[in-house]
Short mmCIF file of C-alpha atoms and ligand atoms in Angstrom, two decimals:
data_model
loop_
_atom_site.label_atom_id
_atom_site.label_comp_id
_atom_site.label_asym_id
_atom_site.label_seq_id
_atom_site.Cartn_x
_atom_site.Cartn_y
_atom_site.Cartn_z
CA MET A 282 -47.56 28.80 -81.36
CA SER A 283 -44.44 30.40 -82.48
CA SER A 284 -42.38 28.47 -85.15
CA TYR A 285 -38.57 29.16 -85.06
CA GLN A 286 -35.98 28.33 -87.86
CA HIS A 287 -32.24 28.91 -88.35
CA TRP A 288 -31.18 32.27 -89.71
CA ILE A 289 -28.30 31.59 -92.21
CA ASP A 290 -26.90 33.83 -94.76
CA GLY A 291 -29.60 36.54 -94.17
CA ALA A 292 -32.71 34.33 -94.50
CA HIS A 293 -34.80 31.78 -92.40
CA THR A 294 -34.02 28.23 -93.40
CA ALA A 295 -35.63 25.00 -92.12
CA GLY A 296 -32.41 23.25 -92.19
CA SER A 297 -31.87 19.40 -92.94
CA GLY A 298 -32.92 18.02 -89.42
CA THR A 299 -36.34 16.74 -88.53
CA ARG A 300 -35.88 16.89 -84.77
CA THR A 301 -37.67 19.57 -82.97
CA ALA A 302 -38.05 21.05 -79.53
CA ASP A 303 -40.99 22.69 -77.72
CA VAL A 304 -40.57 26.13 -76.23
CA PHE A 305 -42.58 26.66 -73.13
CA ASP A 306 -44.32 29.62 -71.31
CA PRO A 307 -43.05 28.92 -67.76
CA ALA A 308 -45.99 31.00 -66.34
CA THR A 309 -48.83 28.51 -67.84
CA GLY A 310 -46.51 25.34 -68.23
CA GLN A 311 -47.76 25.09 -71.75
CA ALA A 312 -45.85 24.84 -74.92
CA SER A 313 -45.79 28.17 -76.75
CA GLY A 314 -43.75 27.65 -79.73
CA GLN A 315 -41.49 25.06 -81.36
CA LEU A 316 -38.02 24.95 -82.98
CA LEU A 317 -36.01 22.90 -85.47
CA LEU A 318 -32.97 21.38 -84.03
CA ALA A 319 -29.85 21.60 -86.18
CA GLU A 320 -27.79 18.87 -87.56
CA PRO A 321 -24.16 19.08 -88.19
CA ALA A 322 -24.96 19.86 -91.83
CA ASP A 323 -26.94 22.83 -90.81
CA VAL A 324 -23.86 24.00 -88.57
CA ASP A 325 -21.78 23.48 -91.61
CA THR A 326 -24.13 25.53 -93.84
CA ALA A 327 -24.09 28.46 -91.44
CA VAL A 328 -20.08 28.22 -91.31
CA SER A 329 -19.78 28.27 -94.91
CA ALA A 330 -22.10 31.32 -95.14
CA ALA A 331 -20.04 32.88 -92.38
CA SER A 332 -16.64 31.94 -94.17
CA ARG A 333 -17.83 33.56 -97.49
CA ALA A 334 -19.07 36.66 -95.48
CA PHE A 335 -15.74 36.89 -94.01
CA GLU A 336 -14.01 37.44 -97.23
CA THR A 337 -15.47 40.86 -97.58
CA TRP A 338 -16.49 41.66 -93.91
CA GLY A 339 -13.08 40.94 -92.70
CA GLN A 340 -11.66 43.68 -95.21
CA SER A 341 -14.31 46.34 -94.47
CA SER A 342 -13.30 49.52 -92.86
CA VAL A 343 -13.49 50.03 -89.11
CA THR A 344 -15.74 52.97 -89.81
CA THR A 345 -18.40 50.96 -91.71
CA ARG A 346 -18.32 48.52 -89.07
CA ALA A 347 -18.93 51.24 -86.21
CA ARG A 348 -21.68 52.88 -88.31
CA ILE A 349 -23.66 49.48 -88.57
CA MET A 350 -23.26 49.14 -84.78
CA PHE A 351 -24.76 52.67 -84.17
CA ALA A 352 -27.70 51.59 -86.60
CA PHE A 353 -28.10 48.46 -84.75
CA ARG A 354 -27.99 50.26 -81.43
CA GLU A 355 -30.93 52.44 -82.52
CA LEU A 356 -32.86 49.33 -83.52
CA LEU A 357 -32.42 47.82 -80.24
CA VAL A 358 -33.86 51.21 -78.50
CA GLN A 359 -36.91 51.12 -81.04
CA HIS A 360 -37.69 47.62 -80.29
CA GLU A 361 -36.82 47.50 -76.62
CA ASP A 362 -40.77 46.63 -75.71
CA GLU A 363 -40.93 43.61 -78.28
CA LEU A 364 -37.66 42.16 -77.13
CA ALA A 365 -38.60 42.52 -73.37
CA ALA A 366 -41.90 40.75 -74.23
CA VAL A 367 -40.46 37.92 -75.91
CA ILE A 368 -37.72 37.34 -73.28
CA SER A 369 -40.54 37.30 -70.50
CA ALA A 370 -42.65 35.07 -72.54
CA GLU A 371 -40.01 32.41 -73.08
CA HIS A 372 -38.16 32.71 -69.84
CA GLY A 373 -40.71 33.78 -67.29
CA LYS A 374 -38.92 36.84 -66.01
CA THR A 375 -40.76 40.09 -65.35
CA ILE A 376 -41.21 42.64 -68.29
CA ASP A 377 -38.94 45.10 -66.48
CA ASP A 378 -36.27 42.54 -65.54
CA ALA A 379 -36.16 41.68 -69.26
CA ARG A 380 -36.04 45.37 -70.02
CA GLY A 381 -33.01 45.64 -67.73
CA GLU A 382 -31.20 42.73 -69.78
CA VAL A 383 -31.90 44.34 -72.94
CA VAL A 384 -30.43 47.77 -71.65
CA ARG A 385 -27.18 46.17 -70.10
CA GLY A 386 -26.75 43.97 -73.55
CA ARG A 387 -27.14 47.14 -75.54
CA GLU A 388 -24.52 48.76 -73.71
CA VAL A 389 -21.96 46.29 -75.30
CA VAL A 390 -23.22 47.45 -78.58
CA GLU A 391 -22.52 51.13 -77.35
CA PHE A 392 -18.94 50.05 -76.47
CA ALA A 393 -18.67 48.40 -79.95
CA CYS A 394 -19.61 51.72 -81.54
CA GLY A 395 -16.23 52.96 -80.38
CA ILE A 396 -14.44 50.29 -82.18
CA PRO A 397 -12.15 52.64 -84.40
CA GLN A 398 -10.70 54.17 -81.21
CA MET A 399 -10.17 50.51 -79.72
CA LEU A 400 -8.55 49.07 -82.63
CA LYS A 401 -5.85 51.76 -82.89
CA GLY A 402 -2.54 50.13 -82.87
CA GLU A 403 0.72 51.22 -81.17
CA TYR A 404 3.43 52.91 -83.09
CA SER A 405 7.05 53.39 -81.93
CA ASP A 406 9.22 55.71 -83.94
CA GLN A 407 12.95 54.90 -84.44
CA VAL A 408 13.45 51.85 -82.52
CA SER A 409 16.73 51.71 -84.04
CA GLY A 410 18.48 53.77 -86.55
CA GLY A 411 16.02 54.30 -89.59
CA ILE A 412 13.78 51.50 -88.14
CA ASP A 413 10.14 51.81 -86.87
CA SER A 414 7.90 49.32 -85.31
CA PHE A 415 4.07 49.17 -84.89
CA SER A 416 1.49 46.65 -83.63
CA PHE A 417 -2.26 46.02 -84.71
CA ARG A 418 -4.83 43.36 -84.33
CA GLN A 419 -6.65 41.57 -86.94
CA PRO A 420 -10.00 39.41 -86.64
CA LEU A 421 -9.62 35.64 -86.52
CA GLY A 422 -12.43 34.61 -88.91
CA VAL A 423 -15.75 32.84 -88.17
CA VAL A 424 -16.20 32.63 -84.53
CA ALA A 425 -19.19 30.91 -82.50
CA GLY A 426 -21.21 31.53 -79.51
CA ILE A 427 -23.12 29.10 -77.45
CA THR A 428 -25.42 30.61 -74.85
CA PRO A 429 -27.69 29.77 -71.83
CA PHE A 430 -31.30 30.28 -71.15
CA ASN A 431 -31.14 32.68 -68.51
CA PHE A 432 -30.30 36.08 -70.44
CA PRO A 433 -31.70 35.30 -73.82
CA ILE A 434 -30.44 38.50 -75.29
CA MET A 435 -27.85 40.06 -72.88
CA VAL A 436 -25.38 37.05 -72.95
CA PRO A 437 -25.24 36.84 -76.79
CA LEU A 438 -24.73 40.71 -76.89
CA TRP A 439 -21.63 39.97 -74.60
CA MET A 440 -20.34 38.22 -77.50
CA HIS A 441 -21.55 39.14 -81.02
CA PRO A 442 -21.16 42.86 -81.38
CA ILE A 443 -17.74 42.88 -80.40
CA ALA A 444 -16.73 39.92 -82.62
CA ILE A 445 -18.59 41.54 -85.67
CA ALA A 446 -17.16 45.13 -84.80
CA THR A 447 -13.57 43.69 -84.90
CA GLY A 448 -14.27 42.15 -88.28
CA ASN A 449 -15.23 38.56 -87.51
CA THR A 450 -18.32 36.75 -88.70
CA PHE A 451 -20.64 34.88 -86.25
CA VAL A 452 -22.54 31.77 -85.61
CA LEU A 453 -24.80 31.90 -82.61
CA LYS A 454 -26.11 28.83 -81.11
CA PRO A 455 -28.71 30.17 -78.42
CA SER A 456 -30.38 28.09 -75.60
CA GLU A 457 -32.95 26.07 -77.28
CA ARG A 458 -35.57 27.28 -74.49
CA VAL A 459 -35.40 30.78 -75.42
CA PRO A 460 -34.98 31.29 -79.19
CA GLY A 461 -37.14 34.38 -79.83
CA ALA A 462 -34.62 37.10 -78.95
CA SER A 463 -31.95 35.84 -81.07
CA ASP A 464 -34.49 35.59 -84.04
CA LEU A 465 -35.42 39.28 -83.69
CA VAL A 466 -31.76 40.15 -83.17
CA ALA A 467 -30.89 38.76 -86.52
CA ARG A 468 -33.48 40.58 -88.42
CA LEU A 469 -32.50 43.81 -86.60
CA TYR A 470 -28.73 43.44 -87.56
CA GLN A 471 -30.12 42.85 -91.44
CA GLN A 472 -32.12 46.23 -90.88
CA ALA A 473 -29.07 47.81 -89.57
CA GLY A 474 -27.20 47.01 -92.82
CA LEU A 475 -25.02 44.17 -91.62
CA PRO A 476 -24.27 42.08 -94.84
CA ASP A 477 -25.80 38.79 -95.09
CA GLY A 478 -23.66 35.71 -93.65
CA VAL A 479 -22.14 37.96 -91.06
CA PHE A 480 -24.47 37.17 -88.21
CA ASN A 481 -26.09 33.71 -88.33
CA VAL A 482 -28.26 31.63 -85.83
CA VAL A 483 -28.52 27.95 -85.58
CA HIS A 484 -30.85 26.60 -83.09
CA GLY A 485 -30.05 23.23 -81.48
CA ASP A 486 -28.88 21.14 -78.69
CA LYS A 487 -25.75 19.13 -77.93
CA VAL A 488 -25.72 17.78 -81.65
CA ALA A 489 -25.12 21.56 -82.69
CA VAL A 490 -22.64 22.33 -79.97
CA ASP A 491 -20.46 19.33 -80.81
CA ALA A 492 -20.67 20.18 -84.48
CA ILE A 493 -19.37 23.63 -83.67
CA LEU A 494 -16.53 22.21 -81.49
CA ASP A 495 -15.40 19.73 -84.17
CA HIS A 496 -15.76 22.25 -87.00
CA PRO A 497 -12.45 23.09 -88.66
CA ASP A 498 -13.25 26.33 -90.02
CA ILE A 499 -14.43 28.03 -86.81
CA ALA A 500 -11.48 29.89 -85.03
CA ALA A 501 -12.90 30.64 -81.79
CA VAL A 502 -15.75 29.70 -79.39
CA SER A 503 -17.37 31.77 -76.67
CA PHE A 504 -19.46 29.77 -74.25
CA VAL A 505 -21.81 30.69 -71.17
CA GLY A 506 -23.60 28.09 -69.28
CA SER A 507 -23.17 25.59 -66.59
CA THR A 508 -19.87 24.28 -65.36
CA PRO A 509 -20.02 20.69 -66.71
CA ILE A 510 -20.89 22.06 -70.29
CA ALA A 511 -18.35 24.77 -69.98
CA GLN A 512 -15.76 22.07 -69.26
CA HIS A 513 -16.95 20.05 -72.18
CA VAL A 514 -16.86 23.04 -74.45
CA HIS A 515 -13.33 24.19 -73.23
CA GLU A 516 -11.84 20.56 -73.86
CA GLY A 517 -13.69 20.07 -77.09
CA ALA A 518 -12.75 23.43 -78.45
CA SER A 519 -9.17 23.24 -77.38
CA ARG A 520 -8.86 19.71 -78.66
CA THR A 521 -9.61 21.09 -82.22
CA GLY A 522 -7.12 24.00 -81.99
CA LYS A 523 -9.78 26.87 -81.11
CA ARG A 524 -9.51 29.77 -78.95
CA VAL A 525 -12.16 29.42 -76.24
CA GLN A 526 -13.54 31.15 -73.27
CA ALA A 527 -16.12 29.11 -71.38
CA LEU A 528 -17.77 30.70 -68.81
CA GLY A 529 -19.58 28.33 -66.14
CA GLY A 530 -21.86 28.12 -63.16
CA ALA A 531 -21.66 30.02 -59.86
CA LYS A 532 -22.26 30.08 -56.16
CA ASN A 533 -22.10 33.73 -55.16
CA HIS A 534 -21.70 34.38 -51.52
CA ALA A 535 -22.77 37.71 -49.80
CA VAL A 536 -20.81 38.30 -46.60
CA VAL A 537 -22.61 40.53 -43.87
CA MET A 538 -20.31 41.89 -41.46
CA PRO A 539 -21.80 43.08 -37.92
CA ASP A 540 -20.86 46.80 -38.88
CA ALA A 541 -23.20 46.61 -41.98
CA ASP A 542 -26.47 48.67 -42.22
CA LEU A 543 -28.56 45.24 -41.95
CA ASP A 544 -31.69 46.93 -43.43
CA TYR A 545 -29.87 47.85 -46.32
CA ALA A 546 -27.91 44.49 -46.71
CA ALA A 547 -31.27 42.57 -46.26
CA ASP A 548 -33.24 44.68 -49.00
CA HIS A 549 -30.31 44.01 -51.37
CA ILE A 550 -29.77 40.27 -50.69
CA VAL A 551 -33.40 39.72 -51.27
CA ALA A 552 -33.46 41.56 -54.58
CA ALA A 553 -30.35 39.76 -55.51
CA GLY A 554 -31.34 36.21 -54.32
CA TYR A 555 -34.97 36.28 -55.76
CA GLY A 556 -34.66 38.54 -58.71
CA SER A 557 -35.29 36.71 -61.91
CA ALA A 558 -36.20 33.78 -59.52
CA GLY A 559 -32.59 33.31 -58.52
CA GLN A 560 -31.74 32.33 -62.29
CA ARG A 561 -28.79 34.86 -62.72
CA CYS A 562 -25.10 33.60 -62.77
CA MET A 563 -24.56 36.59 -60.43
CA ALA A 564 -27.56 35.82 -58.09
CA ILE A 565 -26.72 35.73 -54.35
CA SER A 566 -27.31 31.94 -53.31
CA ALA A 567 -25.35 32.04 -49.99
CA VAL A 568 -25.49 34.54 -47.28
CA VAL A 569 -22.67 34.37 -44.92
CA ALA A 570 -23.63 36.08 -41.77
CA VAL A 571 -20.54 37.06 -39.57
CA GLY A 572 -20.98 37.10 -35.76
CA PRO A 573 -23.74 38.91 -34.05
CA ALA A 574 -25.28 39.96 -37.45
CA ALA A 575 -26.82 36.89 -37.83
CA ASP A 576 -30.16 36.72 -36.05
CA THR A 577 -30.97 40.14 -36.87
CA LEU A 578 -30.18 39.71 -40.36
CA VAL A 579 -32.23 36.35 -40.88
CA ASP A 580 -35.36 38.11 -39.28
CA LYS A 581 -34.97 40.88 -41.78
CA ILE A 582 -34.49 38.78 -44.67
CA ARG A 583 -37.52 36.71 -43.64
CA GLU A 584 -39.73 39.66 -43.32
CA ARG A 585 -38.73 40.91 -46.88
CA THR A 586 -38.96 37.29 -48.48
CA ARG A 587 -42.41 37.01 -47.23
CA ALA A 588 -43.40 40.11 -49.05
CA VAL A 589 -42.02 39.24 -52.31
CA HIS A 590 -44.92 39.33 -54.97
CA VAL A 591 -44.65 36.03 -57.07
CA GLY A 592 -46.69 36.04 -60.28
CA VAL A 593 -46.75 36.16 -64.05
CA GLY A 594 -43.95 38.24 -65.63
CA THR A 595 -46.37 40.48 -67.48
CA ASP A 596 -48.24 41.66 -64.55
CA PRO A 597 -46.77 44.97 -63.54
CA ASP A 598 -47.08 44.07 -59.80
CA THR A 599 -45.05 40.85 -60.01
CA GLU A 600 -41.53 41.10 -58.57
CA MET A 601 -40.69 37.49 -59.25
CA GLY A 602 -41.85 35.13 -61.98
CA PRO A 603 -41.62 31.22 -62.39
CA VAL A 604 -38.55 29.31 -63.07
CA VAL A 605 -37.83 28.28 -66.72
CA THR A 606 -39.06 24.48 -66.66
CA ARG A 607 -40.81 21.93 -64.60
CA ALA A 608 -37.45 20.25 -64.20
CA ALA A 609 -36.07 23.35 -62.61
CA ARG A 610 -39.01 23.79 -60.27
CA ASP A 611 -38.68 20.03 -59.17
CA ARG A 612 -34.93 20.70 -58.55
CA VAL A 613 -35.58 23.68 -56.19
CA VAL A 614 -38.12 21.80 -54.33
CA ASP A 615 -36.07 18.80 -54.05
CA HIS A 616 -33.10 20.88 -52.83
CA ILE A 617 -35.36 22.51 -50.14
CA GLY A 618 -36.26 18.98 -48.96
CA GLN A 619 -32.73 17.83 -48.95
CA GLY A 620 -31.57 21.00 -46.86
CA GLU A 621 -34.23 20.38 -44.33
CA THR A 622 -33.32 16.69 -44.09
CA ALA A 623 -29.75 17.69 -43.44
CA GLY A 624 -30.54 19.81 -40.56
CA ALA A 625 -31.10 23.38 -42.17
CA THR A 626 -34.08 25.54 -40.71
CA VAL A 627 -36.43 26.26 -43.22
CA VAL A 628 -37.24 29.93 -42.46
CA VAL A 629 -39.45 30.68 -45.32
CA ASP A 630 -40.82 27.73 -47.52
CA GLY A 631 -41.66 28.12 -51.11
CA ARG A 632 -42.55 24.77 -52.02
CA ASP A 633 -46.10 24.97 -51.86
CA LEU A 634 -46.96 28.11 -53.61
CA VAL A 635 -49.52 28.43 -56.08
CA VAL A 636 -50.26 31.37 -58.42
CA ASP A 637 -54.00 31.53 -58.91
CA GLY A 638 -55.05 30.86 -62.48
CA HIS A 639 -51.52 29.35 -63.16
CA GLU A 640 -51.72 26.14 -61.48
CA GLU A 641 -49.69 24.49 -64.01
CA GLY A 642 -47.00 27.27 -64.18
CA PHE A 643 -43.34 26.51 -62.91
CA PHE A 644 -43.67 28.48 -59.87
CA VAL A 645 -41.71 28.17 -56.51
CA GLY A 646 -41.78 30.56 -53.96
CA PRO A 647 -38.79 32.53 -52.50
CA THR A 648 -37.25 30.09 -49.90
CA LEU A 649 -34.90 30.91 -47.05
CA LEU A 650 -32.94 28.33 -45.28
CA ASP A 651 -30.90 29.06 -41.94
CA HIS A 652 -28.09 27.17 -40.38
CA VAL A 653 -26.91 25.84 -43.58
CA THR A 654 -23.27 24.21 -43.54
CA THR A 655 -20.87 23.65 -46.26
CA ASP A 656 -21.36 20.02 -46.51
CA MET A 657 -25.05 20.07 -47.28
CA ASN A 658 -26.05 19.61 -51.02
CA VAL A 659 -28.12 22.88 -50.82
CA TYR A 660 -24.64 24.58 -50.33
CA THR A 661 -22.50 22.49 -52.54
CA GLU A 662 -24.66 22.43 -55.68
CA GLU A 663 -25.63 25.29 -58.04
CA ILE A 664 -29.47 25.23 -57.71
CA PHE A 665 -30.11 28.41 -59.74
CA GLY A 666 -33.59 29.13 -58.27
CA PRO A 667 -34.93 31.27 -55.73
CA LEU A 668 -33.35 29.86 -52.67
CA LEU A 669 -31.14 31.79 -50.15
CA ALA A 670 -28.80 29.65 -47.76
CA VAL A 671 -27.71 31.31 -44.73
CA LEU A 672 -24.28 30.07 -43.25
CA ARG A 673 -23.02 31.35 -40.06
CA VAL A 674 -19.25 32.14 -39.32
CA ASP A 675 -17.59 34.00 -36.26
CA ASP A 676 -15.19 36.41 -38.29
CA LEU A 677 -14.21 37.83 -41.64
CA THR A 678 -11.15 35.29 -41.84
CA GLN A 679 -13.69 32.36 -41.59
CA ALA A 680 -15.86 34.01 -44.25
CA LEU A 681 -13.05 34.61 -46.60
CA ASP A 682 -11.98 30.72 -46.04
CA LEU A 683 -15.45 29.67 -46.65
CA ILE A 684 -15.64 31.41 -50.00
CA ASN A 685 -12.07 30.45 -51.07
CA ALA A 686 -12.76 26.85 -50.53
CA ASN A 687 -15.72 26.91 -52.90
CA PRO A 688 -15.11 25.54 -56.28
CA TYR A 689 -16.85 28.50 -58.04
CA GLY A 690 -15.54 31.92 -58.10
CA ASN A 691 -18.02 34.22 -60.19
CA GLY A 692 -19.27 36.95 -58.06
CA THR A 693 -19.23 37.99 -54.22
CA ALA A 694 -20.23 40.85 -52.21
CA VAL A 695 -19.46 42.01 -48.75
CA PHE A 696 -21.75 44.50 -46.69
CA THR A 697 -19.78 46.36 -44.44
CA SER A 698 -19.14 50.15 -43.20
CA SER A 699 -15.48 49.60 -42.79
CA GLY A 700 -13.13 50.55 -45.56
CA GLU A 701 -10.57 48.38 -44.02
CA ILE A 702 -12.65 45.44 -44.11
CA ALA A 703 -13.71 45.96 -47.70
CA ARG A 704 -10.11 46.23 -48.85
CA THR A 705 -8.92 43.20 -47.02
CA PHE A 706 -12.01 41.31 -48.58
CA GLN A 707 -11.41 42.65 -52.36
CA ARG A 708 -7.58 41.62 -52.13
CA ALA A 709 -7.94 38.18 -50.41
CA VAL A 710 -11.16 36.70 -52.01
CA GLN A 711 -10.53 34.29 -54.80
CA VAL A 712 -13.58 35.41 -56.95
CA GLY A 713 -13.37 37.44 -60.49
CA MET A 714 -16.17 40.19 -59.65
CA ILE A 715 -16.59 41.67 -56.28
CA GLY A 716 -19.30 44.05 -54.92
CA ILE A 717 -18.70 46.22 -51.94
CA ASN A 718 -22.25 47.12 -50.59
CA VAL A 719 -23.21 46.09 -54.28
CA PRO A 720 -24.78 42.60 -54.44
CA VAL A 721 -24.74 42.04 -58.12
CA PRO A 722 -21.50 43.33 -59.08
CA VAL A 723 -21.81 42.80 -62.96
CA PRO A 724 -19.29 44.79 -64.77
CA MET A 725 -20.29 47.48 -67.14
CA ALA A 726 -19.74 46.75 -70.85
CA PHE A 727 -16.53 48.86 -71.01
CA HIS A 728 -14.95 46.60 -68.46
CA SER A 729 -14.70 42.77 -68.96
CA PHE A 730 -16.83 40.07 -67.13
CA GLY A 731 -15.57 36.80 -65.88
CA GLY A 732 -15.30 34.48 -62.91
CA TRP A 733 -12.26 32.40 -61.42
CA LYS A 734 -11.95 28.68 -60.80
CA ASN A 735 -14.94 26.57 -62.13
CA SER A 736 -16.81 29.52 -63.30
CA LEU A 737 -14.32 30.11 -66.20
CA PHE A 738 -12.26 27.97 -68.42
CA GLY A 739 -9.94 29.98 -70.70
CA ASP A 740 -7.66 32.88 -70.44
CA HIS A 741 -10.10 35.78 -71.30
CA HIS A 742 -12.96 37.33 -69.71
CA ILE A 743 -15.90 38.41 -71.71
CA HIS A 744 -16.79 41.74 -73.48
CA GLY A 745 -14.92 45.03 -72.72
CA PRO A 746 -11.20 45.17 -73.39
CA GLU A 747 -10.58 41.50 -73.04
CA GLY A 748 -13.53 40.67 -75.42
CA ILE A 749 -11.56 42.73 -78.12
CA ARG A 750 -8.48 40.79 -77.51
CA PHE A 751 -10.16 37.57 -77.34
CA TYR A 752 -11.79 38.12 -81.01
CA THR A 753 -8.41 39.67 -82.75
CA GLN A 754 -4.75 38.48 -82.93
CA GLY A 755 -1.86 40.79 -82.90
CA LYS A 756 0.82 41.58 -85.53
CA VAL A 757 4.11 43.58 -84.93
CA VAL A 758 5.71 45.10 -88.23
CA THR A 759 9.36 46.30 -88.12
CA THR A 760 9.81 48.58 -91.18
CA ARG A 761 13.21 50.01 -92.72
CA TRP A 762 13.18 52.21 -95.75
CA PRO A 763 16.99 52.48 -96.39
CA HIS A 764 18.26 55.42 -98.66
CA VAL A 765 19.68 53.99 -101.79
CA ASP A 766 23.21 54.95 -100.52
CA GLU A 767 22.73 53.74 -97.20
CA GLU A 768 25.14 51.09 -95.73
CA SER A 769 23.17 47.76 -95.31
CA LEU A 770 24.54 46.98 -91.80
CA ALA A 771 23.63 43.29 -92.37
CA GLN A 772 25.49 41.15 -89.92
CA LEU A 773 25.30 37.38 -88.92
CA ASN A 774 25.03 38.42 -85.11
CA PHE A 775 21.40 38.76 -83.61
CA PRO A 776 20.38 42.27 -84.35
CA THR A 777 20.30 44.78 -81.55
CA ALA A 778 19.19 48.45 -81.61
CA LYS A 779 21.61 51.03 -82.76
P1 NAD B 970 -26.64 24.86 -69.98
O1 NAD B 970 -25.20 24.52 -69.54
O2 NAD B 970 -27.70 23.71 -69.57
O3 NAD B 970 -26.69 25.20 -71.49
C1 NAD B 970 -26.00 26.24 -72.16
C2 NAD B 970 -25.82 25.96 -73.60
O4 NAD B 970 -25.19 24.62 -73.77
C3 NAD B 970 -27.02 25.83 -74.20
O5 NAD B 970 -26.95 26.54 -75.39
C4 NAD B 970 -27.29 24.44 -74.40
O6 NAD B 970 -28.23 24.13 -75.63
C5 NAD B 970 -25.92 23.88 -74.40
N1 NAD B 970 -26.07 22.37 -73.84
C6 NAD B 970 -26.64 21.89 -72.91
N2 NAD B 970 -26.45 20.77 -72.56
C7 NAD B 970 -25.35 20.38 -73.42
C8 NAD B 970 -24.66 19.11 -73.75
N3 NAD B 970 -24.75 18.05 -72.86
N4 NAD B 970 -23.42 19.15 -74.70
C9 NAD B 970 -23.34 20.35 -75.34
N5 NAD B 970 -24.15 21.56 -75.16
C10 NAD B 970 -25.10 21.57 -74.31
O7 NAD B 970 -27.02 26.10 -69.05
P2 NAD B 970 -28.44 26.87 -68.87
O8 NAD B 970 -29.24 25.91 -68.14
O9 NAD B 970 -28.92 27.24 -70.36
O10 NAD B 970 -27.98 28.04 -68.08
C11 NAD B 970 -27.76 28.07 -66.62
C12 NAD B 970 -26.28 28.15 -66.31
O11 NAD B 970 -25.63 28.93 -67.08
C13 NAD B 970 -26.06 27.96 -65.03
O12 NAD B 970 -25.14 27.28 -64.46
C14 NAD B 970 -25.58 29.50 -64.92
O13 NAD B 970 -24.77 29.87 -63.81
C15 NAD B 970 -24.68 29.65 -65.94
N6 NAD B 970 -24.50 31.13 -66.55
C16 NAD B 970 -23.22 31.39 -66.36
C17 NAD B 970 -23.00 32.79 -66.59
C18 NAD B 970 -21.62 33.38 -66.41
O14 NAD B 970 -21.40 34.48 -66.84
N7 NAD B 970 -20.56 32.65 -65.77
C19 NAD B 970 -23.93 33.55 -67.09
C20 NAD B 970 -25.20 33.05 -67.37
C21 NAD B 970 -25.27 31.86 -67.02
#
């Protein structure tokens, strides 16, 4: 059994709380560890440590910060296997899938290694006679991150490397279901030479989150998780005057046009729908089959869905592991039943799947529902499991109307061989991240990630250039160094350039 404590000021600490939570191995259904849940006093201790650390870290040179990011990046490479193993054990995803998120998260660190280049300000010579003007950005202070279970390392890495490289100090509240990766990351930062107190981890639940939202010494909050909690965080952090970006849930549609390569589309939809057991915020959950594509497409997806190998994440043959908790499994099973009752056709049914030797594991098989309509719960709710729902429409206009009427706007994709259709789609769809024949269009680290509508509350997308803006505030300086004999030119009128 692993036992997790908070990481504050460069050391593990039990904190003041007595409440605990179990960490589960989703493949066996058994508790594999335990963590201490933070009380508000523990959040306060972490914020105090981060505030003290900011006094020096906020003044450190940008090259010092970059060098620590380079060292941290090397340690992430060296510990990739260990990180992937911890993630797979607590989340259930396959080792290779876990390794993929380590690599995608590390790319944010690689982006942060270039911080000296990105923090270069702008300079205008001679904006008026003898006057120059320049602008630059400075850190905010102590900032906090609150993250979900489904990417135990990648989503926190969307936040803290950029926050720290821009000169802030950080308090992370990771998901209480997957604490292991954050614990290792804290130790790797220390090995990389990051001063104590710059990166802190408090494990906890709603109590810790609300203490973060209320804390007067936290300047900004980044959140990633479900939509109701994203709204709660956005409102709570705004009420206490913090800068906030809160990324929420999703319902991602893949539109398949009749002119698409249907084998290619079916391959990629199955990978995007069932990879990580459908527990990615960019997973495809709704397939919008357009016109005559539908019957053939459903046949091809069925064939591939049946072939998906479900098993334990550590088995190299496994393509899809369990879902994260028993409650998540029950939610998926319940939704399949609701869809069936509402009139959807259950083409592939994952409800009765049992993995030999892991009868208590949180497994549910990949499931395909056809003839789903927009009024069914199986469509209106984010299920976050291996369930693909096929909706049928007549043309591209109907497909766009359907997506645009959905309250979520995280990711979407269109499969087509027409550049004209692709361009119409990318311009008209009200979604933040769009794939053209790419089912999971997660932006690279040097772009920014973010959805629209109920998938993001706040003004800034996360990581990339918007991440740098989120964690910094701008200053503009206007300078004049008059010669001792120079006329002062002072006047009561509003000054204009001469
Ligand atoms: P969640 O909303 O349950 O939890 C996210 C965080 O909020 C956790 O740290 C958790 O401890 C905390 N939390 C939970 N309940 C809370 C409450 N009542 N008050 C305050 N804090 C609370 O999400 P999850 O189940 O861990 O993750 C899955 C969700 O995250 C899905 O909805 C998925 O779409 C979303 N997600 C979105 C993105 C994105 O980029 N938009 C990325 C990954 C995951």
